[in-house]
PDB file of C-alpha atoms in Angstrom:
ATOM      1  CA  UNK H 172       4.754 -11.664  54.487  1.00 38.00           C
ATOM      2  CA  UNK H 173       6.731  -8.672  53.178  1.00 39.00           C
ATOM      3  CA  UNK H 174      10.077  -8.150  54.945  1.00 37.00           C
ATOM      4  CA  UNK H 175      11.111  -4.827  56.488  1.00 36.00           C
ATOM      5  CA  UNK H 176      13.881  -4.522  53.914  1.00 36.00           C
ATOM      6  CA  UNK H 177      11.447  -5.059  51.077  1.00 38.00           C
ATOM      7  CA  UNK H 178       9.019  -2.509  52.533  1.00 36.00           C
ATOM      8  CA  UNK H 179      11.791   0.049  52.860  1.00 36.00           C
ATOM      9  CA  UNK H 180      12.940  -0.513  49.274  1.00 40.00           C
ATOM     10  CA  UNK H 181       9.453   0.052  48.005  1.00 39.00           C
ATOM     11  CA  UNK H 182       8.990   3.144  50.117  1.00 41.00           C
ATOM     12  CA  UNK H 183      12.263   4.693  48.990  1.00 45.00           C
ATOM     13  CA  UNK H 184      11.604   4.285  45.239  1.00 43.00           C
ATOM     14  CA  UNK H 185      11.265   7.682  43.555  1.00 49.00           C
ATOM     15  CA  UNK H 186       7.623   8.341  42.691  1.00 49.00           C
ATOM     16  CA  UNK H 187       6.556   8.301  39.051  1.00 48.00           C
ATOM     17  CA  UNK H 188       4.785  11.591  38.528  1.00 55.00           C
ATOM     18  CA  UNK H 189       2.165  10.288  36.125  1.00 53.00           C
ATOM     19  CA  UNK H 190      -0.332  12.878  37.310  1.00 54.00           C
ATOM     20  CA  UNK H 191       1.857  15.520  35.709  1.00 62.00           C
ATOM     21  CA  UNK H 192       2.028  13.837  32.303  1.00 71.00           C
ATOM     22  CA  UNK H 193       0.248  15.528  29.394  1.00 76.00           C
ATOM     23  CA  UNK H 194      -2.942  13.863  28.224  1.00 79.00           C
ATOM     24  CA  UNK H 195      -2.869  10.532  26.412  1.00 82.00           C
ATOM     25  CA  UNK H 196      -4.629  12.246  23.515  1.00 84.00           C
ATOM     26  CA  UNK H 197      -1.720  14.643  23.102  1.00 86.00           C
ATOM     27  CA  UNK H 198       0.724  11.759  22.918  1.00 87.00           C
ATOM     28  CA  UNK H 199      -1.508   9.939  20.401  1.00 87.00           C
ATOM     29  CA  UNK H 200      -1.633  13.047  18.203  1.00 89.00           C
ATOM     30  CA  UNK H 201       2.136  13.439  18.461  1.00 90.00           C
ATOM     31  CA  UNK H 202       2.669   9.809  17.422  1.00 88.00           C
ATOM     32  CA  UNK H 203       0.614  10.242  14.240  1.00 87.00           C
ATOM     33  CA  UNK H 204       2.306  13.545  13.363  1.00 88.00           C
ATOM     34  CA  UNK H 205       5.755  12.053  13.978  1.00 89.00           C
ATOM     35  CA  UNK H 206       4.937   9.019  11.846  1.00 85.00           C
ATOM     36  CA  UNK H 207       3.918  11.159   8.863  1.00 85.00           C
ATOM     37  CA  UNK H 208       6.248  14.096   9.594  1.00 88.00           C
ATOM     38  CA  UNK H 209       3.291  16.188   8.515  1.00 87.00           C
ATOM     39  CA  UNK H 210       0.604  17.958  10.538  1.00 87.00           C
ATOM     40  CA  UNK H 211      -1.622  17.979   7.444  1.00 86.00           C
ATOM     41  CA  UNK H 212      -1.474  14.199   6.956  1.00 84.00           C
ATOM     42  CA  UNK H 213      -1.889  13.654  10.686  1.00 85.00           C
ATOM     43  CA  UNK H 214      -5.029  15.787  10.596  1.00 85.00           C
ATOM     44  CA  UNK H 215      -6.427  13.692   7.733  1.00 81.00           C
ATOM     45  CA  UNK H 216      -5.797  10.452   9.599  1.00 79.00           C
ATOM     46  CA  UNK H 217      -7.253  11.776  12.857  1.00 82.00           C
ATOM     47  CA  UNK H 218     -10.171  13.479  11.065  1.00 81.00           C
ATOM     48  CA  UNK H 219      -9.458  16.837  12.693  1.00 85.00           C
ATOM     49  CA  UNK H 220      -8.194  20.166  11.378  1.00 89.00           C
ATOM     50  CA  UNK H 221      -4.527  20.879  10.768  1.00 88.00           C
ATOM     51  CA  UNK H 222      -4.803  23.710  13.265  1.00 89.00           C
ATOM     52  CA  UNK H 223      -6.013  21.311  15.968  1.00 89.00           C
ATOM     53  CA  UNK H 224      -2.986  19.083  15.432  1.00 89.00           C
ATOM     54  CA  UNK H 225      -0.610  22.056  15.536  1.00 90.00           C
ATOM     55  CA  UNK H 226      -2.178  23.285  18.760  1.00 90.00           C
ATOM     56  CA  UNK H 227      -1.904  19.856  20.394  1.00 88.00           C
ATOM     57  CA  UNK H 228       1.773  19.657  19.475  1.00 90.00           C
ATOM     58  CA  UNK H 229       2.457  23.195  20.753  1.00 90.00           C
ATOM     59  CA  UNK H 230       0.765  22.401  24.058  1.00 88.00           C
ATOM     60  CA  UNK H 231       2.744  19.174  24.377  1.00 90.00           C
ATOM     61  CA  UNK H 232       6.027  20.955  23.657  1.00 89.00           C
ATOM     62  CA  UNK H 233       5.126  23.623  26.213  1.00 90.00           C
ATOM     63  CA  UNK H 234       4.275  21.018  28.852  1.00 88.00           C
ATOM     64  CA  UNK H 235       7.562  19.187  28.268  1.00 89.00           C
ATOM     65  CA  UNK H 236       9.542  22.393  27.758  1.00 89.00           C
ATOM     66  CA  UNK H 237      11.184  20.745  24.730  1.00 89.00           C
ATOM     67  CA  UNK H 238      10.906  21.243  20.985  1.00 92.00           C
ATOM     68  CA  UNK H 239       9.777  18.003  19.386  1.00 92.00           C
ATOM     69  CA  UNK H 240       9.860  19.070  15.726  1.00 91.00           C
ATOM     70  CA  UNK H 241      12.140  21.173  13.579  1.00 91.00           C
ATOM     71  CA  UNK H 242       9.778  23.236  11.484  1.00 88.00           C
ATOM     72  CA  UNK H 243      11.280  23.852   8.052  1.00 83.00           C
ATOM     73  CA  UNK H 244       9.787  25.232   4.840  1.00 78.00           C
ATOM     74  CA  UNK H 245       7.164  22.641   3.780  1.00 78.00           C
ATOM     75  CA  UNK H 246       8.854  19.994   5.931  1.00 80.00           C
ATOM     76  CA  UNK H 247       9.086  18.659   9.473  1.00 87.00           C
ATOM     77  CA  UNK H 248      11.896  16.805  11.193  1.00 90.00           C
ATOM     78  CA  UNK H 249      12.004  15.265  14.644  1.00 92.00           C
ATOM     79  CA  UNK H 250      14.423  16.761  17.100  1.00 92.00           C
ATOM     80  CA  UNK H 251      16.544  14.263  19.099  1.00 92.00           C
ATOM     81  CA  UNK H 252      14.085  14.693  21.966  1.00 92.00           C
ATOM     82  CA  UNK H 253      11.196  14.160  19.561  1.00 90.00           C
ATOM     83  CA  UNK H 254      12.729  10.966  18.177  1.00 90.00           C
ATOM     84  CA  UNK H 255      13.214   9.612  21.701  1.00 91.00           C
ATOM     85  CA  UNK H 256       9.644  10.445  22.657  1.00 91.00           C
ATOM     86  CA  UNK H 257       8.281   8.962  19.407  1.00 90.00           C
ATOM     87  CA  UNK H 258       9.874   5.578  20.132  1.00 88.00           C
ATOM     88  CA  UNK H 259       8.580   5.600  23.701  1.00 87.00           C
ATOM     89  CA  UNK H 260       5.062   6.725  22.815  1.00 88.00           C
ATOM     90  CA  UNK H 261       4.759   4.132  20.036  1.00 82.00           C
ATOM     91  CA  UNK H 262       5.873   1.348  22.386  1.00 82.00           C
ATOM     92  CA  UNK H 263       3.548   2.637  25.100  1.00 83.00           C
ATOM     93  CA  UNK H 264       0.476   2.805  22.891  1.00 80.00           C
ATOM     94  CA  UNK H 265       1.201  -0.694  21.571  1.00 75.00           C
ATOM     95  CA  UNK H 266       1.468  -1.959  25.168  1.00 79.00           C
ATOM     96  CA  UNK H 267      -1.831  -0.306  26.108  1.00 78.00           C
ATOM     97  CA  UNK H 268      -3.533  -1.864  23.075  1.00 70.00           C
ATOM     98  CA  UNK H 269      -2.168  -5.293  23.987  1.00 67.00           C
ATOM     99  CA  UNK H 270      -3.313  -4.843  27.588  1.00 74.00           C
ATOM    100  CA  UNK H 271      -6.837  -3.889  26.515  1.00 70.00           C
ATOM    101  CA  UNK H 272      -6.981  -6.944  24.263  1.00 64.00           C
ATOM    102  CA  UNK H 273      -5.799  -9.188  27.114  1.00 66.00           C
ATOM    103  CA  UNK H 274      -8.363  -7.784  29.557  1.00 74.00           C
ATOM    104  CA  UNK H 275     -11.297  -7.888  27.159  1.00 62.00           C
ATOM    105  CA  UNK H 276     -10.343 -11.128  25.433  1.00 57.00           C
ATOM    106  CA  UNK H 277     -10.612  -9.277  22.133  1.00 59.00           C
ATOM    107  CA  UNK H 278      -8.238 -10.621  19.490  1.00 55.00           C
ATOM    108  CA  UNK H 279      -8.600  -7.392  17.535  1.00 55.00           C
ATOM    109  CA  UNK H 280     -10.945  -6.057  14.874  1.00 61.00           C
ATOM    110  CA  UNK H 281     -12.264  -8.508  12.326  1.00 84.00           C
ATOM    111  CA  UNK H 282     -11.728  -5.993   9.528  1.00 91.00           C
ATOM    112  CA  UNK H 283      -8.505  -6.085   7.503  1.00 95.00           C
ATOM    113  CA  UNK H 284      -7.347  -2.796   6.001  1.00 95.00           C
ATOM    114  CA  UNK H 285      -5.238  -2.834   2.840  1.00 96.00           C
ATOM    115  CA  UNK H 286      -3.616  -0.103   0.743  1.00 94.00           C
ATOM    116  CA  UNK H 287      -2.888  -0.650  -2.961  1.00 94.00           C
ATOM    117  CA  UNK H 288      -2.865   1.075  -6.332  1.00 93.00           C
ATOM    118  CA  UNK H 289      -6.129   1.294  -8.275  1.00 93.00           C
ATOM    119  CA  UNK H 290      -5.346  -1.470 -10.761  1.00 93.00           C
ATOM    120  CA  UNK H 291      -3.906  -3.833  -8.168  1.00 93.00           C
ATOM    121  CA  UNK H 292      -6.901  -3.376  -5.895  1.00 95.00           C
ATOM    122  CA  UNK H 293      -9.464  -3.983  -8.639  1.00 93.00           C
ATOM    123  CA  UNK H 294      -7.961  -6.744 -10.750  1.00 94.00           C
ATOM    124  CA  UNK H 295      -5.560  -8.574  -8.439  1.00 94.00           C
ATOM    125  CA  UNK H 296      -6.502  -7.980  -4.812  1.00 95.00           C
ATOM    126  CA  UNK H 297     -10.306  -8.112  -5.001  1.00 95.00           C
ATOM    127  CA  UNK H 298     -10.459 -11.705  -6.377  1.00 93.00           C
ATOM    128  CA  UNK H 299      -8.179 -12.810  -3.527  1.00 94.00           C
ATOM    129  CA  UNK H 300     -10.414 -11.087  -0.994  1.00 95.00           C
ATOM    130  CA  UNK H 301     -13.426 -12.873  -2.495  1.00 94.00           C
ATOM    131  CA  UNK H 302     -11.802 -16.304  -2.283  1.00 93.00           C
ATOM    132  CA  UNK H 303     -10.709 -15.662   1.320  1.00 94.00           C
ATOM    133  CA  UNK H 304     -14.132 -14.482   2.431  1.00 93.00           C
ATOM    134  CA  UNK H 305     -15.702 -17.615   0.965  1.00 91.00           C
ATOM    135  CA  UNK H 306     -14.102 -19.471   3.897  1.00 89.00           C
ATOM    136  CA  UNK H 307     -14.116 -16.552   6.379  1.00 89.00           C
ATOM    137  CA  UNK H 308     -17.440 -14.732   5.842  1.00 89.00           C
ATOM    138  CA  UNK H 309     -17.212 -12.978   9.207  1.00 88.00           C
ATOM    139  CA  UNK H 310     -14.102 -11.018   8.255  1.00 92.00           C
ATOM    140  CA  UNK H 311     -14.524  -7.677   6.510  1.00 93.00           C
ATOM    141  CA  UNK H 312     -12.106  -5.620   4.420  1.00 95.00           C
ATOM    142  CA  UNK H 313     -11.344  -1.953   3.951  1.00 95.00           C
ATOM    143  CA  UNK H 314      -9.382  -1.189   0.781  1.00 95.00           C
ATOM    144  CA  UNK H 315      -7.641   2.156   0.249  1.00 94.00           C
ATOM    145  CA  UNK H 316      -6.970   2.317  -3.497  1.00 93.00           C
ATOM    146  CA  UNK H 317      -5.032   5.194  -5.042  1.00 92.00           C
ATOM    147  CA  UNK H 318      -2.337   5.799  -7.643  1.00 91.00           C
ATOM    148  CA  UNK H 319      -1.774   9.294  -6.285  1.00 87.00           C
ATOM    149  CA  UNK H 320      -1.470   8.971  -2.518  1.00 85.00           C
ATOM    150  CA  UNK H 321       1.695   7.146  -1.497  1.00 81.00           C
ATOM    151  CA  UNK H 322       1.127   7.922   2.198  1.00 82.00           C
ATOM    152  CA  UNK H 323      -1.863   5.584   2.577  1.00 83.00           C
ATOM    153  CA  UNK H 324       0.394   2.731   3.680  1.00 81.00           C
ATOM    154  CA  UNK H 325       1.457   4.847   6.680  1.00 80.00           C
ATOM    155  CA  UNK H 326      -2.044   5.267   8.069  1.00 82.00           C
ATOM    156  CA  UNK H 327      -2.278   3.602  11.464  1.00 79.00           C
ATOM    157  CA  UNK H 328      -5.257   1.423  10.524  1.00 86.00           C
ATOM    158  CA  UNK H 329      -3.544  -0.079   7.449  1.00 91.00           C
ATOM    159  CA  UNK H 330      -2.566  -3.686   8.153  1.00 94.00           C
ATOM    160  CA  UNK H 331      -0.989  -4.638   4.826  1.00 95.00           C
ATOM    161  CA  UNK H 332      -0.092  -2.740   1.673  1.00 93.00           C
ATOM    162  CA  UNK H 333       0.809  -3.717  -1.868  1.00 92.00           C
ATOM    163  CA  UNK H 334       3.910  -1.793  -2.910  1.00 88.00           C
ATOM    164  CA  UNK H 335       4.470  -1.122  -6.569  1.00 82.00           C
ATOM    165  CA  UNK H 336       8.167  -1.746  -7.161  1.00 75.00           C
ATOM    166  CA  UNK H 337       9.154  -0.474  -3.759  1.00 62.00           C
ATOM    167  CA  UNK H 338      11.426  -2.547  -1.553  1.00 65.00           C
ATOM    168  CA  UNK H 339      11.393  -0.149   1.380  1.00 66.00           C
ATOM    169  CA  UNK H 340      10.831  -1.856   4.711  1.00 64.00           C
ATOM    170  CA  UNK H 341      10.991  -0.001   8.004  1.00 67.00           C
ATOM    171  CA  UNK H 342      11.098  -1.121  11.612  1.00 65.00           C
ATOM    172  CA  UNK H 343       7.893  -2.911  12.554  1.00 72.00           C
ATOM    173  CA  UNK H 344       7.229  -4.129   9.002  1.00 83.00           C
ATOM    174  CA  UNK H 345       7.566  -7.452   7.162  1.00 88.00           C
ATOM    175  CA  UNK H 346       8.159  -7.513   3.410  1.00 89.00           C
ATOM    176  CA  UNK H 347       7.340 -10.306   0.920  1.00 92.00           C
ATOM    177  CA  UNK H 348       8.277 -10.329  -2.762  1.00 92.00           C
ATOM    178  CA  UNK H 349       5.196 -11.267  -4.796  1.00 92.00           C
ATOM    179  CA  UNK H 350       6.023 -11.319  -8.515  1.00 92.00           C
ATOM    180  CA  UNK H 351       7.858  -9.407 -11.236  1.00 92.00           C
ATOM    181  CA  UNK H 352       6.159  -6.850 -13.441  1.00 92.00           C
ATOM    182  CA  UNK H 353       5.412  -8.557 -16.782  1.00 94.00           C
ATOM    183  CA  UNK H 354       3.141  -7.136 -19.503  1.00 95.00           C
ATOM    184  CA  UNK H 355       1.801  -8.738 -22.688  1.00 96.00           C
ATOM    185  CA  UNK H 356      -0.662  -7.643 -25.407  1.00 97.00           C
ATOM    186  CA  UNK H 357      -4.263  -8.692 -24.681  1.00 97.00           C
ATOM    187  CA  UNK H 358      -7.649  -8.118 -26.305  1.00 97.00           C
ATOM    188  CA  UNK H 359     -11.149  -9.550 -26.293  1.00 97.00           C
ATOM    189  CA  UNK H 360     -11.814 -12.874 -28.079  1.00 96.00           C
ATOM    190  CA  UNK H 361     -14.072 -11.042 -30.551  1.00 96.00           C
ATOM    191  CA  UNK H 362     -11.369  -8.510 -31.387  1.00 96.00           C
ATOM    192  CA  UNK H 363      -8.897 -11.352 -31.860  1.00 95.00           C
ATOM    193  CA  UNK H 364     -11.198 -12.879 -34.480  1.00 93.00           C
ATOM    194  CA  UNK H 365     -11.177  -9.556 -36.337  1.00 91.00           C
ATOM    195  CA  UNK H 366      -7.397  -9.229 -36.527  1.00 89.00           C
ATOM    196  CA  UNK H 367      -6.729 -12.910 -37.141  1.00 86.00           C
ATOM    197  CA  UNK H 368      -4.659 -15.439 -35.194  1.00 82.00           C
ATOM    198  CA  UNK H 369      -0.983 -14.863 -34.311  1.00 81.00           C
ATOM    199  CA  UNK H 370      -0.483 -11.377 -35.771  1.00 87.00           C
ATOM    200  CA  UNK H 371       3.100 -10.207 -36.148  1.00 91.00           C
ATOM    201  CA  UNK H 372       4.381  -7.259 -34.148  1.00 92.00           C
ATOM    202  CA  UNK H 373       4.250  -5.178 -37.344  1.00 92.00           C
ATOM    203  CA  UNK H 374       0.626  -6.180 -37.953  1.00 91.00           C
ATOM    204  CA  UNK H 375      -0.274  -5.466 -34.320  1.00 92.00           C
ATOM    205  CA  UNK H 376       0.990  -1.927 -34.803  1.00 90.00           C
ATOM    206  CA  UNK H 377      -1.754  -1.325 -37.392  1.00 91.00           C
ATOM    207  CA  UNK H 378      -4.718  -2.133 -35.114  1.00 94.00           C
ATOM    208  CA  UNK H 379      -6.337   0.171 -32.508  1.00 96.00           C
ATOM    209  CA  UNK H 380      -4.066   0.251 -29.462  1.00 96.00           C
ATOM    210  CA  UNK H 381      -5.038   1.157 -25.896  1.00 97.00           C
ATOM    211  CA  UNK H 382      -2.217   2.974 -24.112  1.00 96.00           C
ATOM    212  CA  UNK H 383      -1.404   3.653 -20.463  1.00 94.00           C
ATOM    213  CA  UNK H 384      -0.426   7.323 -20.291  1.00 94.00           C
ATOM    214  CA  UNK H 385       2.931   8.350 -18.849  1.00 91.00           C
ATOM    215  CA  UNK H 386       1.034  10.265 -16.141  1.00 91.00           C
ATOM    216  CA  UNK H 387       0.186   6.916 -14.588  1.00 91.00           C
ATOM    217  CA  UNK H 388       3.845   6.107 -14.114  1.00 91.00           C
ATOM    218  CA  UNK H 389       4.679   9.458 -12.571  1.00 89.00           C
ATOM    219  CA  UNK H 390       1.878   9.234  -9.999  1.00 87.00           C
ATOM    220  CA  UNK H 391       3.042   9.506  -6.392  1.00 85.00           C
ATOM    221  CA  UNK H 392       2.172   5.922  -5.424  1.00 84.00           C
ATOM    222  CA  UNK H 393       4.040   4.455  -8.429  1.00 87.00           C
ATOM    223  CA  UNK H 394       6.932   6.587  -9.653  1.00 83.00           C
ATOM    224  CA  UNK H 395       8.369   4.145 -12.194  1.00 87.00           C
ATOM    225  CA  UNK H 396       9.833   4.606 -15.642  1.00 88.00           C
ATOM    226  CA  UNK H 397       7.002   4.046 -18.179  1.00 89.00           C
ATOM    227  CA  UNK H 398       6.418   0.599 -19.606  1.00 91.00           C
ATOM    228  CA  UNK H 399       4.099   0.856 -22.598  1.00 92.00           C
ATOM    229  CA  UNK H 400       3.698   0.284 -26.299  1.00 94.00           C
ATOM    230  CA  UNK H 401       6.819   2.233 -27.355  1.00 92.00           C
ATOM    231  CA  UNK H 402       8.917  -0.019 -25.097  1.00 93.00           C
ATOM    232  CA  UNK H 403       7.132  -3.169 -26.310  1.00 95.00           C
ATOM    233  CA  UNK H 404       7.609  -2.402 -30.008  1.00 94.00           C
ATOM    234  CA  UNK H 405      11.233  -1.456 -29.398  1.00 93.00           C
ATOM    235  CA  UNK H 406      11.796  -4.809 -27.665  1.00 94.00           C
ATOM    236  CA  UNK H 407      10.376  -6.555 -30.774  1.00 93.00           C
ATOM    237  CA  UNK H 408      12.751  -4.628 -33.035  1.00 93.00           C
ATOM    238  CA  UNK H 409       9.889  -2.798 -34.727  1.00 91.00           C
ATOM    239  CA  UNK H 410      10.121   0.865 -35.706  1.00 86.00           C
ATOM    240  CA  UNK H 411       6.637   2.031 -34.755  1.00 83.00           C
ATOM    241  CA  UNK H 412       5.038   5.465 -34.555  1.00 80.00           C
ATOM    242  CA  UNK H 413       1.268   5.989 -34.618  1.00 81.00           C
ATOM    243  CA  UNK H 414      -1.506   7.606 -32.602  1.00 87.00           C
ATOM    244  CA  UNK H 415      -3.272   5.476 -30.022  1.00 93.00           C
ATOM    245  CA  UNK H 416      -6.983   4.712 -30.231  1.00 95.00           C
ATOM    246  CA  UNK H 417      -7.410   5.432 -26.502  1.00 96.00           C
ATOM    247  CA  UNK H 418      -4.978   6.724 -23.884  1.00 96.00           C
ATOM    248  CA  UNK H 419      -5.648   6.962 -20.151  1.00 96.00           C
ATOM    249  CA  UNK H 420      -3.730   7.089 -16.899  1.00 94.00           C
ATOM    250  CA  UNK H 421      -6.139   4.524 -15.398  1.00 94.00           C
ATOM    251  CA  UNK H 422      -5.529   0.800 -15.858  1.00 94.00           C
ATOM    252  CA  UNK H 423      -9.175   0.008 -15.131  1.00 94.00           C
ATOM    253  CA  UNK H 424     -10.528   2.183 -17.939  1.00 96.00           C
ATOM    254  CA  UNK H 425      -8.203   0.568 -20.484  1.00 96.00           C
ATOM    255  CA  UNK H 426      -8.972  -2.927 -19.231  1.00 97.00           C
ATOM    256  CA  UNK H 427     -12.708  -2.416 -19.591  1.00 96.00           C
ATOM    257  CA  UNK H 428     -12.155  -0.978 -23.091  1.00 97.00           C
ATOM    258  CA  UNK H 429     -10.158  -4.080 -24.046  1.00 97.00           C
ATOM    259  CA  UNK H 430     -12.886  -6.359 -22.686  1.00 97.00           C
ATOM    260  CA  UNK H 431     -15.423  -4.385 -24.743  1.00 97.00           C
ATOM    261  CA  UNK H 432     -13.438  -5.112 -27.928  1.00 96.00           C
ATOM    262  CA  UNK H 433     -12.154  -1.585 -28.528  1.00 97.00           C
ATOM    263  CA  UNK H 434      -8.529  -2.532 -29.140  1.00 96.00           C
ATOM    264  CA  UNK H 435      -5.376  -4.184 -27.797  1.00 97.00           C
ATOM    265  CA  UNK H 436      -3.754  -3.172 -24.523  1.00 97.00           C
ATOM    266  CA  UNK H 437      -0.631  -4.202 -22.695  1.00 96.00           C
ATOM    267  CA  UNK H 438      -1.993  -6.298 -19.863  1.00 96.00           C
ATOM    268  CA  UNK H 439      -0.012  -6.942 -16.707  1.00 95.00           C
ATOM    269  CA  UNK H 440       0.013 -10.673 -16.064  1.00 94.00           C
ATOM    270  CA  UNK H 441      -1.046 -10.453 -12.427  1.00 92.00           C
ATOM    271  CA  UNK H 442      -4.014  -8.233 -13.354  1.00 94.00           C
ATOM    272  CA  UNK H 443      -5.272  -9.989 -16.495  1.00 94.00           C
ATOM    273  CA  UNK H 444      -4.615 -13.617 -15.547  1.00 91.00           C
ATOM    274  CA  UNK H 445      -8.092 -14.126 -14.064  1.00 90.00           C
ATOM    275  CA  UNK H 446      -9.712 -12.355 -17.039  1.00 94.00           C
ATOM    276  CA  UNK H 447      -7.844 -14.636 -19.460  1.00 95.00           C
ATOM    277  CA  UNK H 448      -8.873 -17.640 -17.409  1.00 92.00           C
ATOM    278  CA  UNK H 449     -12.507 -16.500 -17.612  1.00 93.00           C
ATOM    279  CA  UNK H 450     -12.242 -16.081 -21.385  1.00 95.00           C
ATOM    280  CA  UNK H 451     -12.941 -12.342 -21.265  1.00 96.00           C
ATOM    281  CA  UNK H 452      -9.458 -11.563 -22.624  1.00 97.00           C
ATOM    282  CA  UNK H 453      -6.928 -13.482 -24.716  1.00 96.00           C
ATOM    283  CA  UNK H 454      -3.257 -12.874 -25.389  1.00 96.00           C
ATOM    284  CA  UNK H 455      -2.932 -11.084 -28.732  1.00 95.00           C
ATOM    285  CA  UNK H 456       0.802 -11.778 -29.141  1.00 94.00           C
ATOM    286  CA  UNK H 457       3.143 -14.318 -27.501  1.00 94.00           C
ATOM    287  CA  UNK H 458       5.866 -11.815 -26.561  1.00 95.00           C
ATOM    288  CA  UNK H 459       5.824 -10.423 -23.000  1.00 95.00           C
ATOM    289  CA  UNK H 460       7.948  -7.538 -21.796  1.00 94.00           C
ATOM    290  CA  UNK H 461       9.537  -6.925 -18.411  1.00 91.00           C
ATOM    291  CA  UNK H 462      11.842  -4.265 -16.989  1.00 86.00           C
ATOM    292  CA  UNK H 463      13.058  -6.290 -14.020  1.00 86.00           C
ATOM    293  CA  UNK H 464      10.777  -4.624 -11.474  1.00 89.00           C
ATOM    294  CA  UNK H 465       8.707  -6.310  -8.808  1.00 90.00           C
ATOM    295  CA  UNK H 466       5.668  -6.039  -6.567  1.00 91.00           C
ATOM    296  CA  UNK H 467       5.815  -6.519  -2.796  1.00 92.00           C
ATOM    297  CA  UNK H 468       3.506  -7.228   0.112  1.00 93.00           C
ATOM    298  CA  UNK H 469       4.256  -5.102   3.168  1.00 92.00           C
ATOM    299  CA  UNK H 470       2.784  -6.264   6.494  1.00 93.00           C
ATOM    300  CA  UNK H 471       2.647  -4.324   9.744  1.00 91.00           C
ATOM    301  CA  UNK H 472       4.066  -6.616  12.404  1.00 88.00           C
ATOM    302  CA  UNK H 473       1.628  -5.671  15.149  1.00 86.00           C
ATOM    303  CA  UNK H 474      -1.239  -6.394  12.741  1.00 90.00           C
ATOM    304  CA  UNK H 475       0.194  -9.861  12.127  1.00 90.00           C
ATOM    305  CA  UNK H 476      -0.578 -10.652  15.783  1.00 86.00           C
ATOM    306  CA  UNK H 477      -4.247 -10.636  14.817  1.00 88.00           C
ATOM    307  CA  UNK H 478      -5.332 -14.072  13.553  1.00 89.00           C
ATOM    308  CA  UNK H 479      -7.517 -12.599  10.798  1.00 92.00           C
ATOM    309  CA  UNK H 480      -4.634 -10.631   9.268  1.00 93.00           C
ATOM    310  CA  UNK H 481      -2.160 -13.491   9.580  1.00 93.00           C
ATOM    311  CA  UNK H 482      -4.635 -15.895   7.946  1.00 94.00           C
ATOM    312  CA  UNK H 483      -5.274 -13.538   5.019  1.00 95.00           C
ATOM    313  CA  UNK H 484      -1.563 -12.954   4.415  1.00 95.00           C
ATOM    314  CA  UNK H 485      -0.958 -16.707   4.326  1.00 94.00           C
ATOM    315  CA  UNK H 486      -3.921 -17.149   1.963  1.00 95.00           C
ATOM    316  CA  UNK H 487      -2.551 -14.461  -0.323  1.00 94.00           C
ATOM    317  CA  UNK H 488       0.959 -15.913  -0.401  1.00 94.00           C
ATOM    318  CA  UNK H 489      -0.392 -19.430  -1.048  1.00 92.00           C
ATOM    319  CA  UNK H 490      -2.484 -18.199  -3.972  1.00 91.00           C
ATOM    320  CA  UNK H 491       0.452 -16.296  -5.459  1.00 91.00           C
ATOM    321  CA  UNK H 492       2.585 -19.430  -5.277  1.00 87.00           C
ATOM    322  CA  UNK H 493      -0.169 -21.614  -6.729  1.00 85.00           C
ATOM    323  CA  UNK H 494      -0.584 -19.200  -9.668  1.00 78.00           C
ATOM    324  CA  UNK H 495       3.108 -19.434 -10.430  1.00 68.00           C
ATOM    325  CA  UNK H 496       3.729 -15.738  -9.770  1.00 47.00           C
ATOM    326  CA  UNK H 497       6.794 -16.311  -7.614  1.00 34.00           C
TER     327      UNK H 497
END
């Protein structure tokens, strides 16, 4: 039985005026815009127009009678009020999601969404997805692969992302070092027969070379100092200057050309290891090159609460360790 004192305390509590809150949709739009600090990127994620996002934010600011963003030339910043609201809205939406899962008994979607660069997705990530799905056929994958778009990892549906030499980790994320960046000359077995076994660095400079263009390294999702044939020959103490047989900013195009026997490329160990194991490529020279950079696995913490995501991350880390990449 409730006591009189308890009843009075409940009665005297100030009411929470939830009926006067803006719509949940407005808060959801604000959260995405605040996460990206861009109405354009928020519109892409929400699959609406940029104008619709701007209007939602204006209506929310009007309802709260507070500016949430500082609008600068080609840039947005959160105001102090906006930063406070962002933290609260994010926590609130996470709580709602957890409550829905508890009520419905749904452990979350059985699709894992991953962001990575083109080469990593094709030659490193996809084989790991295949081996995982062999034991978990009911789990699906969505892979966002791009060398140009470094904002993919911030999309709300992305569970894990492969970061190319980027150690950034923000609140709500978990970061794992995977392996260093190491490259070594590779070619097809047939091409190796043509040039002969164990060619010297000088001799390798006379054969058709497949080169990763500097544009690859300046792409938004990478942004590293180039690591290519000029750096490899310099590391071998060889003064080399020739035209390349084929140059591209895409790792996949060069890899397929090497497999087809069109020349020698610098192959990144984590991308060519499975191809070497299959006999489709061989190492054309024993000297690797490294610039001390690494690759990282970034996991969204709330995604790790889903058994499917947690299981895949553990599978990935086990395979990396078994392959000797850490």
